[in-house]
Amino acid sequence: MSNIKYVSTRDKSISFTASQAILQGLSEDGGLFVPTEIPKFDKSLSDFAQMSYQETAYNVMKLFFTDYTEEELMKCINAAYDEKFDTKEIAPLHMADGAYYLELFHGKTIAFKDMALSILPHLMITAARKNNVKEDIVILTATSGDTGKAALAGFAGVEGTKIIVFYPKNGVSEIQERQMVTQTGDNTLVVGIHGNFDQAQTGVKMMFGDENLKKELADGGYRFSSANSINIGRLVPQIVYYVYSYATLLKRGAIKENEPINVTVPTGNFGNILAAFYAKNMGLPIAKLICASNENKVLYDFFESGKYDRNREFRLTSSPSMDILISSNLERLIYFIAGEDDSVNRTLMGALTKDGVYEITDSMKEKLKDFYGNYADEAETAEEIDHIYKESGYIIDPHTAVASKVYRKYKEESGDDKACVIASTASPYKFTRSVMKAIGKDDASKSDIELTDDLHAVSGVDLPSAITEIKSAPVIHDKECEVDKMQAVVKEFLGI
Ligand SMILES: *Cc1c(COP(=O)(O)O)cnc(C)c1O
């Protein structure tokens, strides 16, 4: 059995076991942890076609998390992928208009971050115990809406952890705020700050960097950790559903064993599509990796020109989780196509920090030929929702619609009609207003929450419990604070 280590993309001499890398999150030099090799499957694709989601998860994750025992991993997997999901399949595949929509929104918060955030807390607390960390883990998060709730839902009630989420009091949607303030679990705290998201994030970063606070925390029996999307403990669980979707197609007879498929992913931070790239390198027959952007099309321009340039206008769109100008996880791909040369990567990332721009060499660009990038603007996104609804009665959310539209562009340009899996990253119930507008059934007199009943009438899809619960659940968190009082709030909650 190989023993994979995790090294920093900016300094290969920094090396950890999987559990240590999960505990730490980000490398001290600012680099991201990457595995020293991408392991190959030790099961055939037809073996995978016989497996449950949980068994698939085990057979993928054990290859990366080599210092976890079978018992430890199975415990984490079973605690994560259970009745929290509203379907036994966990990640079902829905065919509509000639493509396969991989529904990654059947977890607690009806969006794809649940796929990784339901297991991360268990991986983390197991890692702590394995490495003789005696302190409880405190997760601090600043959120502009979605990630906060997914992290809360993942960590709520997990013994040995506490989670504190700060959000801009007047800067999130009605549904997002209700989702967070109704969060149960003694180990959770949700605080609305009198400021914007950037101030919340800056406040959290300052606490992470505060050595005095670190000492006080340690004296109280705590240590900070972070659940953000660059943690390798979030990336690896995302590989699983690509394997599972391929196996599902095989089981249904939609493809033959080893027949290549394409995958399309609506992309922001580049984590989800990077997981598909890892799956391909493990041996999953993926031909094209189609990277879909919204109007913040920094990745499209990168795949076109080889130049990554964040110096541009930031646009707010109907697919907010993709409104990103720095795709952090791209660094892992850059490191890979640089031939795992940490100094090349360090230079490029230095340029990104300093000037907001870097350019890769022709030989690096050559290694990106399995990627195809394109984007959908706001009008195209709405048209796509309407188109899929009219063709098949299926309703997709705006993020998924960006991917669906970009896939359509790819197919028309290339004539490539291989089976395609489209990552469907959010339930339409999470973006009811945009969706109802797109299909011409908006009612401006109704609130977003009221509109969910109209969507139900149109789609026939049951309201997910994430929606029914917030309609009646009591508000548990009503704490607010000024930006400069965030640290005091944390100390008070922890009793230190
Ligand atoms: C986070 C998110 C994305 C983007 O995924 P990345 O891994 O950041 O590229 C897309 N859609 C939804 C709904 C998301 O929450």
CSV table of C-alpha atoms in Angstrom, one decimal, residues 177-422:
chain,number,residue,atom,x,y,z
A,177,GLU,CA,-30.2,34.4,7.0
A,178,ARG,CA,-33.1,32.2,8.1
A,179,GLN,CA,-31.1,29.1,7.3
A,180,MET,CA,-28.3,30.2,9.6
A,181,VAL,CA,-30.2,31.8,12.5
A,182,THR,CA,-32.3,28.7,12.9
A,183,GLN,CA,-29.3,26.4,13.2
A,184,THR,CA,-29.5,24.0,16.1
A,185,GLY,CA,-26.6,22.5,18.1
A,186,ASP,CA,-25.0,23.7,21.4
A,187,ASN,CA,-21.6,23.9,19.6
A,188,THR,CA,-22.8,26.5,17.1
A,189,LEU,CA,-22.8,30.3,17.2
A,190,VAL,CA,-24.1,32.6,14.4
A,191,VAL,CA,-23.4,36.3,14.6
A,192,GLY,CA,-24.6,39.1,12.3
A,193,ILE,CA,-21.9,41.8,12.1
A,194,HIS,CA,-22.6,45.5,11.5
A,195,GLY,CA,-20.4,45.6,8.4
A,196,ASN,CA,-19.9,43.9,5.1
A,197,PHE,CA,-18.5,40.5,4.1
A,198,ASP,CA,-15.0,41.8,3.6
A,199,GLN,CA,-15.0,43.2,7.1
A,200,ALA,CA,-16.2,39.9,8.5
A,201,GLN,CA,-13.5,38.1,6.6
A,202,THR,CA,-10.8,40.5,7.7
A,203,GLY,CA,-11.9,40.1,11.3
A,204,VAL,CA,-11.7,36.3,11.0
A,205,LYS,CA,-8.2,36.4,9.4
A,206,MET,CA,-7.0,38.7,12.1
A,207,MET,CA,-8.1,36.2,14.8
A,208,PHE,CA,-6.3,33.4,12.9
A,209,GLY,CA,-3.1,35.4,12.9
A,210,ASP,CA,-3.3,36.6,16.5
A,211,GLU,CA,-0.6,34.9,18.6
A,212,ASN,CA,-2.0,36.1,21.9
A,213,LEU,CA,-5.4,34.8,21.1
A,214,LYS,CA,-3.9,31.5,20.1
A,215,LYS,CA,-2.3,31.2,23.6
A,216,GLU,CA,-5.5,32.1,25.4
A,217,LEU,CA,-7.3,29.5,23.3
A,218,ALA,CA,-4.8,26.8,24.0
A,219,ASP,CA,-5.0,27.6,27.8
A,220,GLY,CA,-8.8,27.1,27.5
A,221,GLY,CA,-8.4,23.8,25.7
A,222,TYR,CA,-9.1,25.0,22.1
A,223,ARG,CA,-7.4,25.5,18.8
A,224,PHE,CA,-8.6,27.1,15.6
A,225,SER,CA,-9.1,25.4,12.3
A,226,SER,CA,-10.6,26.4,9.0
A,227,ALA,CA,-13.2,24.7,6.9
A,228,ASN,CA,-12.6,26.6,3.7
A,229,SER,CA,-12.6,25.1,0.3
A,230,ILE,CA,-8.8,24.7,-0.1
A,231,ASN,CA,-8.7,22.0,2.6
A,232,ILE,CA,-7.7,18.7,1.1
A,233,GLY,CA,-10.4,17.2,3.3
A,234,ARG,CA,-12.9,18.9,1.1
A,235,LEU,CA,-11.4,18.2,-2.3
A,236,VAL,CA,-11.0,14.4,-2.0
A,237,PRO,CA,-14.7,13.7,-1.0
A,238,GLN,CA,-15.7,15.6,-4.2
A,239,ILE,CA,-13.9,13.1,-6.4
A,240,VAL,CA,-16.3,10.4,-5.2
A,241,TYR,CA,-19.4,11.6,-7.0
A,242,TYR,CA,-17.7,11.7,-10.3
A,243,VAL,CA,-16.8,8.0,-9.9
A,244,TYR,CA,-20.3,7.3,-8.7
A,245,SER,CA,-21.9,9.1,-11.6
A,246,TYR,CA,-19.8,7.1,-14.1
A,247,ALA,CA,-20.7,3.9,-12.3
A,248,THR,CA,-24.4,4.8,-12.4
A,249,LEU,CA,-24.3,5.4,-16.2
A,250,LEU,CA,-22.6,2.0,-16.5
A,251,LYS,CA,-25.1,0.3,-14.3
A,252,ARG,CA,-28.0,1.8,-16.4
A,253,GLY,CA,-26.4,0.6,-19.6
A,254,ALA,CA,-26.1,4.2,-20.8
A,255,ILE,CA,-22.4,3.6,-21.5
A,256,LYS,CA,-20.0,0.6,-21.9
A,257,GLU,CA,-17.2,0.0,-19.5
A,258,ASN,CA,-14.3,2.3,-20.3
A,259,GLU,CA,-16.3,4.4,-22.7
A,260,PRO,CA,-15.2,8.0,-22.3
A,261,ILE,CA,-17.6,10.7,-21.1
A,262,ASN,CA,-17.4,14.5,-20.8
A,263,VAL,CA,-18.0,16.4,-17.6
A,264,THR,CA,-19.2,20.0,-17.2
A,265,VAL,CA,-18.8,21.9,-14.0
A,266,PRO,CA,-20.1,25.4,-13.0
A,267,THR,CA,-16.9,26.9,-11.6
A,268,GLY,CA,-16.0,29.5,-9.0
A,269,ASN,CA,-13.1,28.5,-6.7
A,270,PHE,CA,-12.1,25.7,-9.1
A,271,GLY,CA,-12.5,23.0,-6.4
A,272,ASN,CA,-15.3,21.0,-8.0
A,273,ILE,CA,-13.7,20.8,-11.4
A,274,LEU,CA,-10.3,20.0,-9.9
A,275,ALA,CA,-11.9,17.0,-8.3
A,276,ALA,CA,-13.1,15.8,-11.7
A,277,PHE,CA,-9.5,16.3,-13.0
A,278,TYR,CA,-8.2,14.2,-10.1
A,279,ALA,CA,-10.8,11.5,-10.9
A,280,LYS,CA,-9.6,11.5,-14.5
A,281,ASN,CA,-6.1,11.0,-13.4
A,282,MET,CA,-7.1,8.2,-11.1
A,283,GLY,CA,-8.3,6.4,-14.2
A,284,LEU,CA,-11.9,7.5,-14.7
A,285,PRO,CA,-12.6,7.7,-18.5
A,286,ILE,CA,-13.3,11.4,-18.7
A,287,ALA,CA,-12.5,13.0,-22.1
A,288,LYS,CA,-13.2,16.7,-21.8
A,289,LEU,CA,-13.4,18.7,-18.6
A,290,ILE,CA,-15.7,21.6,-19.5
A,291,CYS,CA,-15.2,24.6,-17.2
A,292,ALA,CA,-18.2,26.9,-17.1
A,293,SER,CA,-18.0,30.5,-15.9
A,294,ASN,CA,-20.6,33.2,-15.5
A,295,GLU,CA,-19.8,36.8,-16.5
A,296,ASN,CA,-16.9,36.7,-14.1
A,297,LYS,CA,-15.1,34.8,-16.8
A,298,VAL,CA,-11.5,35.0,-15.6
A,299,LEU,CA,-11.1,31.2,-16.1
A,300,TYR,CA,-12.5,31.3,-19.7
A,301,ASP,CA,-9.9,33.9,-20.5
A,302,PHE,CA,-7.2,31.9,-18.8
A,303,PHE,CA,-8.0,28.7,-20.9
A,304,GLU,CA,-8.1,30.8,-24.0
A,305,SER,CA,-4.9,32.8,-23.6
A,306,GLY,CA,-2.8,31.2,-20.8
A,307,LYS,CA,-2.9,34.4,-19.0
A,308,TYR,CA,-4.7,34.7,-15.6
A,309,ASP,CA,-5.8,38.3,-15.0
A,310,ARG,CA,-7.9,39.2,-12.0
A,311,ASN,CA,-7.7,42.9,-12.8
A,312,ARG,CA,-11.2,43.4,-14.0
A,313,GLU,CA,-14.6,44.6,-13.0
A,314,PHE,CA,-16.3,42.3,-10.5
A,315,ARG,CA,-19.9,41.5,-11.5
A,316,LEU,CA,-22.8,40.4,-9.3
A,317,THR,CA,-24.8,37.7,-11.1
A,318,SER,CA,-27.7,35.3,-10.5
A,319,SER,CA,-25.1,32.6,-9.8
A,320,PRO,CA,-23.4,34.2,-6.8
A,321,SER,CA,-21.4,31.2,-5.7
A,322,MET,CA,-19.4,31.6,-9.0
A,323,ASP,CA,-18.8,35.4,-8.5
A,324,ILE,CA,-15.1,34.9,-7.9
A,325,LEU,CA,-12.0,36.6,-9.4
A,326,ILE,CA,-9.4,34.5,-7.6
A,327,SER,CA,-10.0,30.8,-8.1
A,328,SER,CA,-7.8,29.5,-5.2
A,329,ASN,CA,-7.9,25.8,-6.2
A,330,LEU,CA,-6.4,26.6,-9.6
A,331,GLU,CA,-3.1,26.8,-7.8
A,332,ARG,CA,-3.1,23.0,-7.5
A,333,LEU,CA,-3.6,22.6,-11.3
A,334,ILE,CA,-0.8,25.2,-12.0
A,335,TYR,CA,1.6,23.2,-9.7
A,336,PHE,CA,0.6,20.0,-11.6
A,337,ILE,CA,1.1,21.4,-15.1
A,338,ALA,CA,4.4,23.0,-14.0
A,339,GLY,CA,5.6,19.4,-13.6
A,340,GLU,CA,5.3,19.7,-9.8
A,341,ASP,CA,7.9,22.4,-9.8
A,342,ASP,CA,7.2,24.4,-6.6
A,343,SER,CA,9.5,27.3,-7.6
A,344,VAL,CA,7.6,27.9,-10.9
A,345,ASN,CA,4.3,27.9,-9.0
A,346,ARG,CA,5.7,30.1,-6.2
A,347,THR,CA,6.8,32.7,-8.8
A,348,LEU,CA,3.4,32.7,-10.6
A,349,MET,CA,1.5,33.0,-7.3
A,350,GLY,CA,3.8,35.8,-6.2
A,351,ALA,CA,2.9,37.7,-9.4
A,352,LEU,CA,-0.8,37.1,-8.8
A,353,THR,CA,-0.5,38.6,-5.3
A,354,LYS,CA,1.6,41.5,-6.4
A,355,ASP,CA,0.2,42.4,-9.8
A,356,GLY,CA,-3.0,40.4,-10.0
A,357,VAL,CA,-1.8,38.6,-13.1
A,358,TYR,CA,0.4,35.8,-14.4
A,359,GLU,CA,1.0,33.9,-17.6
A,360,ILE,CA,1.9,30.3,-18.1
A,361,THR,CA,4.4,28.9,-20.6
A,362,ASP,CA,3.4,27.2,-23.9
A,363,SER,CA,4.5,23.8,-22.6
A,364,MET,CA,2.2,24.3,-19.5
A,365,LYS,CA,-0.6,25.3,-21.7
A,366,GLU,CA,-0.2,22.2,-23.8
A,367,LYS,CA,-1.0,20.2,-20.6
A,368,LEU,CA,-4.4,21.9,-20.4
A,369,LYS,CA,-5.8,20.5,-23.7
A,370,ASP,CA,-8.3,18.3,-21.9
A,371,PHE,CA,-10.0,21.4,-20.5
A,372,TYR,CA,-12.5,23.5,-22.4
A,373,GLY,CA,-13.5,26.8,-21.0
A,374,ASN,CA,-16.5,29.0,-21.9
A,375,TYR,CA,-19.0,31.2,-20.2
A,376,ALA,CA,-22.7,32.2,-20.1
A,377,ASP,CA,-23.9,35.7,-19.6
A,378,GLU,CA,-27.0,36.6,-17.5
A,379,ALA,CA,-29.4,36.5,-20.4
A,380,GLU,CA,-28.1,33.1,-21.6
A,381,THR,CA,-28.4,31.7,-18.1
A,382,ALA,CA,-32.0,32.6,-17.8
A,383,GLU,CA,-32.8,31.4,-21.4
A,384,GLU,CA,-31.2,28.0,-20.5
A,385,ILE,CA,-33.4,27.5,-17.5
A,386,ASP,CA,-36.4,28.3,-19.6
A,387,HIS,CA,-35.1,26.0,-22.5
A,388,ILE,CA,-34.6,23.0,-20.3
A,389,TYR,CA,-37.9,23.5,-18.6
A,390,LYS,CA,-39.8,23.7,-21.9
A,391,GLU,CA,-37.9,20.7,-23.4
A,392,SER,CA,-38.3,18.4,-20.4
A,393,GLY,CA,-40.2,19.9,-17.5
A,394,TYR,CA,-37.0,19.8,-15.4
A,395,ILE,CA,-36.0,22.9,-13.5
A,396,ILE,CA,-32.4,23.8,-12.9
A,397,ASP,CA,-30.9,26.5,-10.7
A,398,PRO,CA,-28.8,29.4,-12.2
A,399,HIS,CA,-25.4,27.8,-11.4
A,400,THR,CA,-26.4,24.6,-13.1
A,401,ALA,CA,-27.8,26.6,-16.0
A,402,VAL,CA,-24.5,28.3,-16.6
A,403,ALA,CA,-22.9,24.8,-17.0
A,404,SER,CA,-25.8,23.6,-19.1
A,405,LYS,CA,-25.5,26.5,-21.5
A,406,VAL,CA,-21.7,26.2,-21.8
A,407,TYR,CA,-22.1,22.5,-22.5
A,408,ARG,CA,-24.5,23.4,-25.3
A,409,LYS,CA,-21.9,25.8,-26.7
A,410,TYR,CA,-19.2,23.2,-26.6
A,411,LYS,CA,-21.4,20.6,-28.3
A,412,GLU,CA,-22.3,22.9,-31.1
A,413,GLU,CA,-18.7,24.0,-31.6
A,414,SER,CA,-17.2,20.6,-31.5
A,415,GLY,CA,-19.9,18.1,-32.6
A,416,ASP,CA,-18.7,16.0,-29.7
A,417,ASP,CA,-21.8,14.1,-28.5
A,418,LYS,CA,-20.3,11.8,-25.8
A,419,ALA,CA,-22.5,11.2,-22.8
A,420,CYS,CA,-22.0,14.3,-20.6
A,421,VAL,CA,-22.4,14.6,-16.8
A,422,ILE,CA,-23.3,18.2,-15.7
